Short mmCIF file of C-alpha atoms in Angstrom, two decimals:
data_model
loop_
_atom_site.label_atom_id
_atom_site.label_comp_id
_atom_site.label_asym_id
_atom_site.label_seq_id
_atom_site.Cartn_x
_atom_site.Cartn_y
_atom_site.Cartn_z
CA MET A 1 100.88 24.38 120.81
CA ILE A 2 99.63 27.66 120.35
CA ARG A 3 102.06 29.05 117.58
CA ARG A 4 103.40 32.16 118.65
CA ASN A 5 104.36 35.72 116.98
CA PHE A 6 106.24 36.83 119.81
CA ILE A 7 106.60 40.09 118.27
CA ARG A 8 103.25 40.63 117.17
CA HIS A 9 101.45 39.14 120.32
CA SER A 10 103.44 41.30 122.46
CA ILE A 11 102.46 44.85 120.64
CA LEU A 12 98.68 43.55 120.23
CA THR A 13 98.91 42.88 124.33
CA SER A 14 100.51 46.19 125.13
CA ILE A 15 97.49 48.15 123.27
CA GLY A 16 95.05 46.09 124.80
CA VAL A 17 93.43 44.78 121.55
CA ASN A 18 90.43 42.64 122.74
CA VAL A 19 88.08 44.26 120.19
CA LEU A 20 88.52 41.36 117.46
CA VAL A 21 86.25 38.79 119.13
CA ALA A 22 82.51 40.21 118.97
CA GLU A 23 83.29 41.15 115.17
CA ALA A 24 80.85 39.08 112.47
CA CYS A 25 83.66 36.67 110.98
CA LYS A 26 81.63 36.22 107.38
CA SER A 27 83.29 33.10 106.45
CA PRO A 28 82.13 31.93 103.40
CA ASP A 29 82.71 28.58 104.02
CA THR A 30 80.58 27.98 106.91
CA PRO A 31 77.64 25.76 106.20
CA LYS A 32 74.09 26.27 106.50
CA PRO A 33 73.42 24.66 109.88
CA LYS A 34 71.05 21.98 110.54
CA PRO A 35 68.84 21.39 113.66
CA LYS A 36 70.53 19.50 116.26
CA GLU A 37 70.21 15.70 116.59
CA GLU A 38 67.62 15.35 119.92
CA ASN A 39 67.55 13.37 122.60
CA PHE A 40 71.23 11.89 122.10
CA ILE A 41 71.25 9.50 124.73
CA LEU A 42 74.95 10.07 125.88
CA GLU A 43 74.64 13.49 125.94
CA GLU A 44 77.16 14.60 128.68
CA ILE A 45 77.27 11.75 129.95
CA THR A 46 80.18 10.76 132.45
CA LEU A 47 82.22 8.14 132.74
CA ASP A 48 80.86 7.11 136.15
CA ASP A 49 77.13 7.07 134.14
CA LEU A 50 78.63 4.79 131.49
CA GLN A 51 79.85 2.13 134.09
CA LYS A 52 76.60 1.91 135.77
CA GLN A 53 74.41 1.77 132.43
CA MET A 54 77.17 -1.22 131.19
CA ALA A 55 77.35 -2.69 134.67
CA ALA A 56 73.13 -2.95 134.64
CA GLY A 57 73.25 -4.45 131.35
CA GLN A 58 71.43 -1.11 129.96
CA ILE A 59 73.69 -0.55 127.39
CA THR A 60 76.86 -2.24 125.60
CA SER A 61 80.29 -1.04 124.68
CA GLU A 62 79.52 -1.92 121.09
CA LYS A 63 76.28 0.13 121.43
CA ILE A 64 77.66 3.27 122.95
CA THR A 65 80.51 2.75 120.19
CA GLN A 66 78.30 2.49 117.42
CA LEU A 67 76.11 5.60 119.16
CA TYR A 68 79.39 7.69 118.67
CA LEU A 69 80.14 6.63 115.40
CA ASP A 70 76.57 7.75 114.20
CA ARG A 71 77.03 11.11 115.90
CA ILE A 72 80.59 11.49 114.16
CA ASN A 73 79.01 10.58 110.75
CA GLN A 74 76.13 13.09 111.63
CA ILE A 75 77.39 16.23 113.39
CA ASP A 76 80.98 16.04 112.33
CA LYS A 77 81.25 14.76 108.92
CA ASN A 78 77.94 16.14 107.74
CA GLY A 79 75.61 18.19 109.72
CA TYR A 80 77.93 21.02 111.28
CA GLN A 81 81.07 19.95 109.30
CA LEU A 82 83.43 19.89 112.28
CA ASN A 83 86.15 18.35 110.66
CA ALA A 84 86.99 17.38 114.47
CA VAL A 85 87.61 13.58 113.48
CA ILE A 86 90.50 13.00 110.84
CA GLU A 87 90.60 9.00 110.70
CA LEU A 88 87.75 6.45 112.54
CA ASN A 89 89.33 3.18 113.53
CA PRO A 90 88.14 1.05 111.43
CA ASP A 91 88.49 -2.01 114.43
CA ALA A 92 86.56 0.13 116.97
CA ILE A 93 83.59 -2.10 116.78
CA GLN A 94 85.11 -5.32 117.18
CA ILE A 95 87.06 -3.70 119.74
CA ALA A 96 84.18 -2.97 121.63
CA LYS A 97 82.93 -6.01 121.27
CA ALA A 98 85.77 -8.13 122.90
CA LEU A 99 85.47 -5.56 125.85
CA ASP A 100 81.30 -6.61 126.02
CA GLU A 101 82.75 -10.21 125.87
CA GLU A 102 85.41 -9.65 129.22
CA ARG A 103 82.41 -7.65 130.94
CA LYS A 104 79.97 -10.78 130.94
CA ALA A 105 82.93 -12.94 131.86
CA GLY A 106 83.08 -10.90 134.62
CA LYS A 107 86.64 -9.18 133.87
CA ILE A 108 86.57 -5.11 134.36
CA ARG A 109 89.53 -3.66 133.85
CA GLY A 110 88.76 -0.55 135.44
CA PRO A 111 86.93 2.62 134.98
CA LEU A 112 87.55 3.26 131.02
CA HIS A 113 86.19 -0.60 130.46
CA GLY A 114 84.45 0.17 126.72
CA VAL A 115 84.50 3.71 126.86
CA PRO A 116 85.06 5.23 123.23
CA ILE A 117 87.67 8.08 123.26
CA LEU A 118 89.65 9.95 120.22
CA ILE A 119 93.14 10.91 120.88
CA LYS A 120 94.45 13.55 118.80
CA ASP A 121 96.65 12.65 115.53
CA ASN A 122 100.02 13.19 116.88
CA ILE A 123 100.27 9.96 118.97
CA ASN A 124 101.15 6.89 117.59
CA THR A 125 99.08 3.72 117.07
CA ALA A 126 100.06 0.66 116.10
CA ASP A 127 96.91 -0.04 113.83
CA LYS A 128 95.32 0.70 110.44
CA MET A 129 95.25 4.26 111.66
CA MET A 130 97.84 6.76 110.32
CA THR A 131 99.95 9.34 112.52
CA THR A 132 100.31 12.64 110.45
CA ALA A 133 100.37 15.48 112.78
CA GLY A 134 97.94 16.83 109.94
CA ALA A 135 100.43 17.11 107.73
CA LEU A 136 100.08 15.74 103.99
CA ALA A 137 104.03 15.14 103.88
CA MET A 138 103.18 12.24 106.28
CA VAL A 139 100.01 10.56 105.12
CA GLY A 140 100.66 7.14 105.01
CA ASN A 141 102.92 6.82 108.13
CA ILE A 142 101.90 3.62 109.94
CA ALA A 143 103.39 3.39 113.44
CA GLN A 144 104.69 0.33 114.14
CA GLN A 145 104.43 0.32 117.82
CA ASP A 146 101.47 2.01 119.81
CA ALA A 147 102.89 5.17 121.87
CA PHE A 148 103.13 4.24 125.90
CA ILE A 149 100.38 5.78 126.64
CA VAL A 150 98.40 3.85 124.03
CA SER A 151 99.18 0.59 125.13
CA GLN A 152 98.04 2.22 128.57
CA LEU A 153 94.80 3.13 127.15
CA ARG A 154 94.31 -0.27 125.49
CA GLN A 155 95.56 -1.96 128.80
CA SER A 156 92.57 -0.09 130.69
CA GLY A 157 89.86 -1.41 128.40
CA ALA A 158 89.37 1.78 126.65
CA VAL A 159 88.19 1.67 123.10
CA LEU A 160 89.99 3.66 120.70
CA LEU A 161 87.47 5.27 118.75
CA GLY A 162 89.39 7.64 116.12
CA LYS A 163 91.83 10.59 115.84
CA THR A 164 91.24 13.90 115.85
CA ASN A 165 92.50 16.98 113.90
CA LEU A 166 95.12 19.46 114.96
CA SER A 167 96.94 22.66 113.80
CA GLU A 168 99.01 20.96 111.55
CA TRP A 169 102.48 20.26 113.32
CA ALA A 170 100.88 20.82 116.76
CA ASN A 171 101.01 24.73 115.23
CA PHE A 172 104.94 24.97 114.86
CA ARG A 173 104.75 25.42 111.04
CA SER A 174 103.81 28.96 110.54
CA THR A 175 103.61 32.50 112.37
CA ARG A 176 100.05 33.06 111.22
CA SER A 177 98.60 29.79 111.30
CA SER A 178 95.13 29.24 111.89
CA SER A 179 94.63 26.79 114.88
CA GLY A 180 92.63 23.75 113.91
CA TRP A 181 93.92 24.09 110.25
CA SER A 182 95.83 21.17 108.83
CA SER A 183 96.53 20.33 105.26
CA ARG A 184 95.28 16.97 105.83
CA GLY A 185 92.32 16.87 107.82
CA GLY A 186 91.32 20.84 106.99
CA GLN A 187 89.74 23.46 108.96
CA THR A 188 87.96 22.55 112.47
CA LYS A 189 85.37 24.30 113.89
CA ASN A 190 84.20 25.67 117.08
CA PRO A 191 80.77 23.59 118.10
CA TYR A 192 79.74 26.94 119.87
CA VAL A 193 80.06 29.35 117.19
CA LEU A 194 80.86 27.78 113.92
CA ASP A 195 82.54 30.09 112.48
CA HIS A 196 84.92 31.01 115.45
CA SER A 197 88.05 29.50 116.36
CA PRO A 198 88.43 26.03 118.50
CA CYS A 199 91.84 26.87 119.37
CA GLY A 200 94.92 24.53 119.28
CA SER A 201 96.60 22.79 118.60
CA SER A 202 94.62 20.36 120.05
CA SER A 203 91.63 21.43 118.36
CA GLY A 204 90.29 18.46 116.95
CA THR A 205 90.02 16.66 120.28
CA GLY A 206 88.41 19.78 121.91
CA SER A 207 85.74 20.35 119.38
CA ALA A 208 84.91 16.42 119.92
CA VAL A 209 84.58 16.48 123.18
CA ALA A 210 82.36 19.60 123.48
CA ALA A 211 79.92 18.31 120.54
CA ASN A 212 80.01 14.96 122.53
CA LEU A 213 81.14 13.06 119.97
CA CYS A 214 83.38 10.56 122.38
CA ALA A 215 83.16 10.25 126.17
CA ILE A 216 86.36 11.54 126.76
CA GLY A 217 89.88 12.83 124.77
CA ILE A 218 93.41 13.22 124.77
CA GLY A 219 95.31 16.45 123.70
CA THR A 220 99.04 17.21 123.78
CA GLU A 221 100.30 20.40 124.65
CA THR A 222 103.88 22.40 124.35
CA ASP A 223 102.24 25.82 125.40
CA GLY A 224 98.52 26.15 125.40
CA SER A 225 97.75 23.36 123.03
CA ILE A 226 95.44 21.82 125.76
CA ALA A 227 94.83 24.45 127.89
CA CYS A 228 93.17 26.65 124.95
CA PRO A 229 91.01 24.67 123.20
CA ALA A 230 89.76 23.48 126.67
CA SER A 231 89.19 26.88 127.44
CA ILE A 232 87.70 27.75 124.32
CA ASN A 233 85.17 24.66 123.61
CA GLY A 234 83.98 24.49 127.52
CA LEU A 235 85.97 21.67 128.49
CA VAL A 236 88.28 20.35 131.60
CA GLY A 237 91.53 20.09 130.52
CA ILE A 238 94.77 18.87 132.41
CA LYS A 239 98.09 19.56 131.25
CA PRO A 240 100.17 17.09 133.62
CA THR A 241 103.51 17.92 134.93
CA VAL A 242 106.05 16.64 132.24
CA GLY A 243 106.44 13.07 132.62
CA LEU A 244 103.57 11.92 134.35
CA TRP A 245 102.79 10.75 130.83
CA SER A 246 105.39 9.43 128.67
CA ARG A 247 106.05 11.04 125.46
CA THR A 248 107.44 7.88 123.74
CA GLY A 249 105.25 7.69 120.23
CA ILE A 250 104.08 11.25 119.99
CA ILE A 251 105.40 13.49 117.32
CA PRO A 252 107.17 16.15 118.88
CA ILE A 253 107.93 19.74 119.52
CA SER A 254 110.16 19.87 122.63
CA PHE A 255 111.33 17.34 125.03
CA THR A 256 111.07 20.14 127.73
CA GLN A 257 107.83 20.96 127.45
CA ASP A 258 105.67 18.37 125.21
CA THR A 259 103.39 16.34 127.37
CA ALA A 260 99.79 14.87 126.42
CA GLY A 261 96.61 15.26 128.80
CA PRO A 262 93.13 14.62 129.32
CA MET A 263 90.42 16.89 127.55
CA THR A 264 86.83 15.71 129.13
CA ARG A 265 83.41 17.50 130.24
CA THR A 266 84.27 16.89 134.00
CA VAL A 267 86.79 17.38 136.37
CA LYS A 268 86.43 13.77 137.73
CA ASP A 269 86.32 12.77 134.42
CA ALA A 270 89.74 14.00 133.49
CA ALA A 271 91.18 12.58 136.90
CA ILE A 272 89.72 9.27 136.16
CA LEU A 273 92.02 9.53 132.86
CA LEU A 274 94.96 11.40 134.22
CA GLY A 275 95.52 7.94 136.58
CA ALA A 276 94.41 5.29 134.00
CA LEU A 277 97.45 6.64 132.25
CA CYS A 278 100.26 6.93 134.36
CA GLY A 279 103.10 4.51 134.54
CA THR A 280 107.11 4.68 134.29
CA ASP A 281 108.12 4.68 130.78
CA PRO A 282 112.16 3.34 130.39
CA ASN A 283 112.44 5.05 127.13
CA ASP A 284 110.99 8.26 128.13
CA SER A 285 113.51 9.77 130.84
CA LYS A 286 111.14 12.57 132.17
CA SER A 287 108.74 9.81 132.85
CA ALA A 288 111.55 7.82 134.67
CA GLU A 289 111.76 11.37 136.91
CA SER A 290 107.97 10.75 137.78
CA LYS A 291 108.51 7.28 139.68
CA GLY A 292 106.90 7.60 142.52
CA LYS A 293 105.30 10.88 142.45
CA SER A 294 102.05 9.81 140.46
CA ILE A 295 98.81 8.21 141.78
CA SER A 296 96.57 5.59 139.76
CA ASP A 297 93.41 7.29 141.28
CA TYR A 298 93.42 11.16 141.53
CA THR A 299 89.89 10.98 142.51
CA LYS A 300 90.00 9.26 145.84
CA HIS A 301 89.49 12.36 147.86
CA LEU A 302 87.28 14.54 145.74
CA ALA A 303 84.30 14.06 147.92
CA MET A 304 86.55 15.87 150.54
CA ALA A 305 87.37 18.68 148.19
CA THR A 306 87.02 22.14 148.98
CA LEU A 307 87.96 25.73 148.68
CA GLN A 308 88.05 26.57 152.27
CA GLY A 309 90.94 27.56 153.25
CA LYS A 310 92.86 27.89 149.99
CA ARG A 311 95.06 30.75 149.26
CA LEU A 312 95.06 31.37 145.48
CA GLY A 313 97.11 33.86 143.52
CA VAL A 314 95.57 35.68 140.93
CA ASP A 315 97.56 37.86 138.36
CA LYS A 316 96.49 41.93 138.56
CA SER A 317 96.88 42.13 135.12
CA LEU A 318 94.05 39.62 133.99
CA LEU A 319 91.45 41.66 136.13
CA LYS A 320 91.08 44.67 133.65
CA LYS A 321 91.39 43.15 130.34
CA HIS A 322 87.75 42.99 128.79
CA GLU A 323 84.75 43.78 130.26
CA ALA A 324 82.64 40.94 129.85
CA ILE A 325 85.70 38.50 131.16
CA ASP A 326 86.08 41.15 134.26
CA LYS A 327 82.68 40.58 135.18
CA ILE A 328 82.88 36.70 134.94
CA LEU A 329 85.94 36.67 136.77
CA SER A 330 84.67 39.21 139.52
CA GLN A 331 81.79 37.58 140.44
CA THR A 332 83.68 33.87 140.16
CA ILE A 333 86.08 35.42 143.10
CA ASP A 334 83.66 36.60 145.34
CA LEU A 335 82.15 33.29 144.82
CA MET A 336 85.37 31.55 145.59
CA LYS A 337 86.14 34.16 148.99
CA SER A 338 82.33 33.74 150.18
CA LYS A 339 83.45 29.41 150.44
CA GLY A 340 86.48 30.18 152.28
CA ALA A 341 89.31 30.65 149.64
CA THR A 342 91.68 33.86 150.18
CA ILE A 343 92.50 35.59 146.80
CA ILE A 344 96.09 37.22 146.61
CA GLU A 345 96.95 39.73 143.71
CA VAL A 346 100.39 38.58 142.16
CA ASP A 347 102.19 38.82 139.28
CA PHE A 348 103.11 36.07 137.16
CA MET A 349 102.10 37.15 133.99
CA GLY A 350 105.12 39.69 133.79
CA LEU A 351 107.11 36.59 134.87
CA ASN A 352 106.12 35.03 131.76
CA SER A 353 106.70 37.47 129.39
CA LYS A 354 110.15 37.70 130.45
CA VAL A 355 110.76 33.76 129.45
CA ASN A 356 108.88 34.10 126.06
CA ALA A 357 111.81 34.89 124.07
CA PRO A 358 114.28 32.33 125.23
CA GLU A 359 111.43 29.71 125.37
CA PHE A 360 110.63 30.08 121.84
CA THR A 361 114.96 29.39 120.85
CA VAL A 362 114.25 26.25 123.03
CA LEU A 363 111.20 24.96 121.11
CA LYS A 364 113.39 25.27 117.62
CA TYR A 365 116.22 23.90 118.55
CA GLU A 366 114.42 20.75 120.17
CA PHE A 367 111.72 20.36 117.43
CA LYS A 368 114.43 20.15 114.89
CA ASP A 369 116.11 17.48 117.26
CA GLY A 370 113.27 15.70 118.54
CA LEU A 371 111.20 15.48 114.68
CA ASN A 372 114.32 14.23 113.23
CA LYS A 373 114.97 11.26 115.51
CA TYR A 374 111.25 10.45 115.19
CA LEU A 375 111.39 10.31 111.66
CA ALA A 376 114.74 8.46 111.70
CA ASN A 377 112.81 5.80 113.60
CA SER A 378 109.65 5.58 111.36
CA HIS A 379 109.19 3.56 108.55
CA HIS A 380 107.86 6.18 106.49
CA SER A 381 109.68 8.09 103.54
CA MET A 382 109.98 10.96 105.29
CA LYS A 383 113.37 10.77 106.92
CA SER A 384 113.88 14.15 108.48
CA LEU A 385 112.96 18.15 108.86
CA ASP A 386 114.56 18.81 105.47
CA ASP A 387 112.20 16.14 104.24
CA ILE A 388 109.19 17.56 105.01
CA ILE A 389 110.08 21.07 104.08
CA LYS A 390 111.32 19.89 100.31
CA PHE A 391 107.58 17.98 100.14
CA ASN A 392 105.84 21.25 101.23
CA ASN A 393 107.75 23.14 98.30
CA GLU A 394 106.63 20.38 95.77
CA ASN A 395 103.10 20.84 96.93
CA LYS A 396 102.72 24.31 97.36
CA GLU A 397 99.21 24.09 96.44
CA LYS A 398 97.86 21.50 98.87
CA ALA A 399 100.10 21.76 101.24
CA MET A 400 100.82 25.31 101.98
CA PRO A 401 97.45 27.06 100.33
CA PHE A 402 97.06 30.00 103.02
CA PHE A 403 100.35 30.12 105.04
CA GLN A 404 103.91 29.22 104.60
CA GLN A 405 106.48 27.02 106.65
CA GLU A 406 108.89 29.51 107.72
CA LEU A 407 109.04 28.01 111.42
CA LEU A 408 110.02 24.63 109.95
CA GLU A 409 112.74 26.36 108.00
CA GLN A 410 114.09 28.41 110.95
CA CYS A 411 114.40 25.19 112.68
CA ALA A 412 116.14 23.50 110.14
CA VAL A 413 119.23 25.76 110.02
CA LEU A 414 119.62 25.31 113.61
CA GLY A 415 122.42 22.98 115.18
CA ASP A 416 122.29 20.31 117.97
CA LEU A 417 121.73 20.72 121.44
CA LYS A 418 124.93 20.99 122.50
CA THR A 419 125.00 24.83 121.12
CA LYS A 420 125.46 28.03 123.43
CA GLU A 421 122.46 29.47 122.62
CA TYR A 422 120.43 26.94 123.33
CA LYS A 423 121.59 25.87 126.77
CA LEU A 424 121.51 29.82 127.75
CA ALA A 425 117.93 29.78 126.54
CA LEU A 426 116.96 26.40 128.33
CA LYS A 427 118.51 28.25 131.51
CA ASN A 428 116.37 31.66 130.89
CA SER A 429 112.97 30.11 130.22
CA HIS A 430 112.31 26.58 131.59
CA GLU A 431 114.60 26.83 134.91
CA LYS A 432 113.81 30.54 135.46
CA ALA A 433 110.15 29.52 134.72
CA LYS A 434 109.95 26.94 137.53
CA ALA A 435 111.69 29.04 140.18
CA ASP A 436 109.35 31.86 139.52
CA ILE A 437 106.49 29.64 140.13
CA ASP A 438 107.70 28.14 143.11
CA GLY A 439 109.03 31.36 144.23
CA LEU A 440 105.63 32.87 143.91
CA LEU A 441 103.76 30.16 145.54
CA LYS A 442 106.53 30.00 148.88
CA LYS A 443 106.50 34.13 148.98
CA ASP A 444 102.72 34.18 149.34
CA LYS A 445 102.11 30.62 150.69
CA LEU A 446 99.68 29.60 147.95
CA ASP A 447 97.86 26.58 147.04
CA ALA A 448 97.61 27.78 143.14
CA LEU A 449 97.76 30.50 140.97
CA ILE A 450 94.59 31.00 138.95
CA GLY A 451 93.37 33.54 135.90
CA PRO A 452 91.99 33.10 132.87
CA ALA A 453 92.99 30.58 129.85
CA SER A 454 91.86 32.56 127.16
CA GLY A 455 90.00 35.74 126.44
CA ALA A 456 86.69 34.21 124.09
CA SER A 457 87.46 33.00 121.03
CA TRP A 458 88.00 34.55 117.23
CA CYS A 459 86.98 34.58 114.24
CA ILE A 460 88.30 31.86 111.95
CA ASP A 461 90.92 33.66 109.75
CA LYS A 462 93.07 30.98 107.39
CA VAL A 463 94.66 34.20 105.83
CA ASN A 464 96.11 35.88 108.33
CA GLY A 465 95.93 33.63 111.11
CA ASP A 466 94.76 33.49 114.76
CA HIS A 467 93.77 36.58 116.73
CA PHE A 468 95.04 35.97 120.61
CA THR A 469 93.46 38.53 122.65
CA GLY A 470 95.80 38.77 125.55
CA TYR A 471 95.38 36.32 128.33
CA GLY A 472 97.10 32.81 128.54
CA ALA A 473 97.64 32.11 132.19
CA TYR A 474 98.97 28.48 131.83
CA GLY A 475 102.20 29.69 130.01
CA ILE A 476 104.50 30.10 132.94
CA ALA A 477 103.51 26.33 134.00
CA ALA A 478 104.17 25.19 130.44
CA VAL A 479 107.37 26.85 130.02
CA ALA A 480 108.40 25.41 133.48
CA GLY A 481 106.86 21.80 132.79
CA TYR A 482 104.51 22.46 135.93
CA PRO A 483 100.74 21.44 135.71
CA SER A 484 97.77 23.17 134.87
CA ILE A 485 93.92 22.38 134.81
CA THR A 486 91.97 24.74 132.76
CA VAL A 487 87.93 24.62 133.72
CA PRO A 488 84.89 26.68 132.70
CA LEU A 489 84.80 29.59 133.52
CA GLY A 490 81.57 31.33 131.93
CA TYR A 491 80.56 32.50 128.36
CA VAL A 492 81.03 35.66 126.23
CA HIS A 493 78.13 36.07 123.47
CA GLU A 494 78.00 31.77 123.88
CA LEU A 495 81.58 31.90 123.48
CA PRO A 496 83.17 29.71 126.28
CA VAL A 497 85.89 30.65 128.54
CA GLY A 498 88.18 28.66 130.87
CA LEU A 499 89.90 29.25 134.03
CA SER A 500 93.33 27.89 134.51
CA PHE A 501 94.65 26.84 138.23
CA ILE A 502 98.86 26.40 138.11
CA GLY A 503 100.94 24.92 140.55
CA THR A 504 104.47 22.60 141.16
CA ALA A 505 105.75 19.79 139.69
CA TYR A 506 103.41 16.69 140.71
CA ASP A 507 100.99 19.00 142.31
CA GLU A 508 98.39 17.40 140.41
CA GLU A 509 96.08 16.03 143.01
CA ASN A 510 96.15 18.98 145.07
CA LEU A 511 94.98 21.19 141.83
CA ILE A 512 92.27 18.55 140.69
CA GLY A 513 90.91 18.97 144.54
CA ILE A 514 90.78 22.56 143.95
CA ALA A 515 89.75 22.75 140.65
CA TYR A 516 86.62 19.82 141.29
CA ALA A 517 85.55 22.29 144.44
CA TYR A 518 85.17 25.36 141.49
CA GLU A 519 83.44 23.38 139.30
CA GLN A 520 81.05 21.48 142.10
CA LEU A 521 80.39 25.64 142.91
CA THR A 522 80.04 27.10 139.75
CA LYS A 523 79.03 24.35 136.96
CA VAL A 524 79.32 26.39 134.57
CA ARG A 525 79.80 23.88 131.77
CA LYS A 526 76.41 23.49 128.77
CA ALA A 527 76.55 21.83 125.64
CA PRO A 528 77.18 23.78 122.23
CA LYS A 529 74.09 25.16 120.06
CA TYR A 530 76.11 25.17 116.91
CA ILE A 531 75.06 28.60 116.32
CA PRO A 532 76.39 29.45 112.71
CA SER A 533 77.40 33.05 113.43
CA ILE A 534 77.56 36.16 116.08
#
């Protein structure tokens, strides 16, 4: 989740503060950049290309896995010190070797067979890796059972390469946290401009996929944690309808809004990963609701994808926020119109602002409830939110060197999910957001809502925290539990910005088609240059 200081965010947005992006960061710990490794043979490679090369015997999963492990060592741990990967899987090579043997025997599990993937460090893996949400308090937490989606990954033949750093507790610890910083993993950097934020909370996944440290990645989102890092790292990110992917075995914030989702370099790769991990989980009631509403292949109609006849609603307030983004968005709208799309000006950001406060109340209640349940069922020494707070207080120098844990403390004193305050907040946020989106789509006969997912990235500031720049078109979809897809829109001083497409519940196939047609029309994505500062 993108941690929200609702009062500060509202004030900054109302006065149009967007200039922070252009200031030099002057970060004292930005390393002197080293020359980028030339001719990395997997640079920007797609899933289709990987499968073609493995099928032709040109490369093996073992070789691919080793190439990515070497690149992580060169780019992430040394070189540019991205701090994107928090832990590597010591069994990755053995898994790849076993999958190569299966391929030789004629067994191909699907489009992910032999493909290395990085996942966020709040997703349980029952192996030799920890699951910590980036928190020192959770070091040593070895899950006894895979998260449901990790089981799906293994069954699909993916190679679990390792876990990525994140904003600690998925950015739900402090009102002035720095995206991509965790007490366990340190500060993740943006591979485009190293002293700028990678956004969060899926910061490590965003940075790693952008820097070609893996073929594909998985993040999680409560409100913006896939969309924003996808936008700011020049990626495609899909936040599915809540329940399309199971949440069992994922350290939670909100039962109402949490979901994991794909983070990739192309829409097709994201669609492949999305379909591979769908499946009804009896241990997640939201997942049970998705029965019969998901499909195993979200790519089957991509060849016919078009913008012709599509009606897209863009929020008027997003058209006049930053001159550089205004220009990119205007050009993009004109281009989509030239291909047959109809653009209608609507107001969904105004609706979004009305659900912010009750949403925050819902998240605080659900975080306490969900985390306590997760910890109680773990084999770790931390058994409750109170234990986490106590650990942090007893280890302040290491656990809280830059910002505190006021959100954890606010959650700890709340009641259970039967309180009137919680129930009213749920109605005024989640239920209202669903009605608002469906109402807009129906009123103007829209196929999707669109708008910039973020402004350009800001300077990393571990003391004062993040400096969000007043976009966040994805927000109302997150509150509703509805899907959003973010695709590269353009660049501001070498810093990526993405465009979000929003729809109604279980509308992923439609949104993927629109996003794919847009992507093929614009082809904006480019690999990062590891610029030290701007």
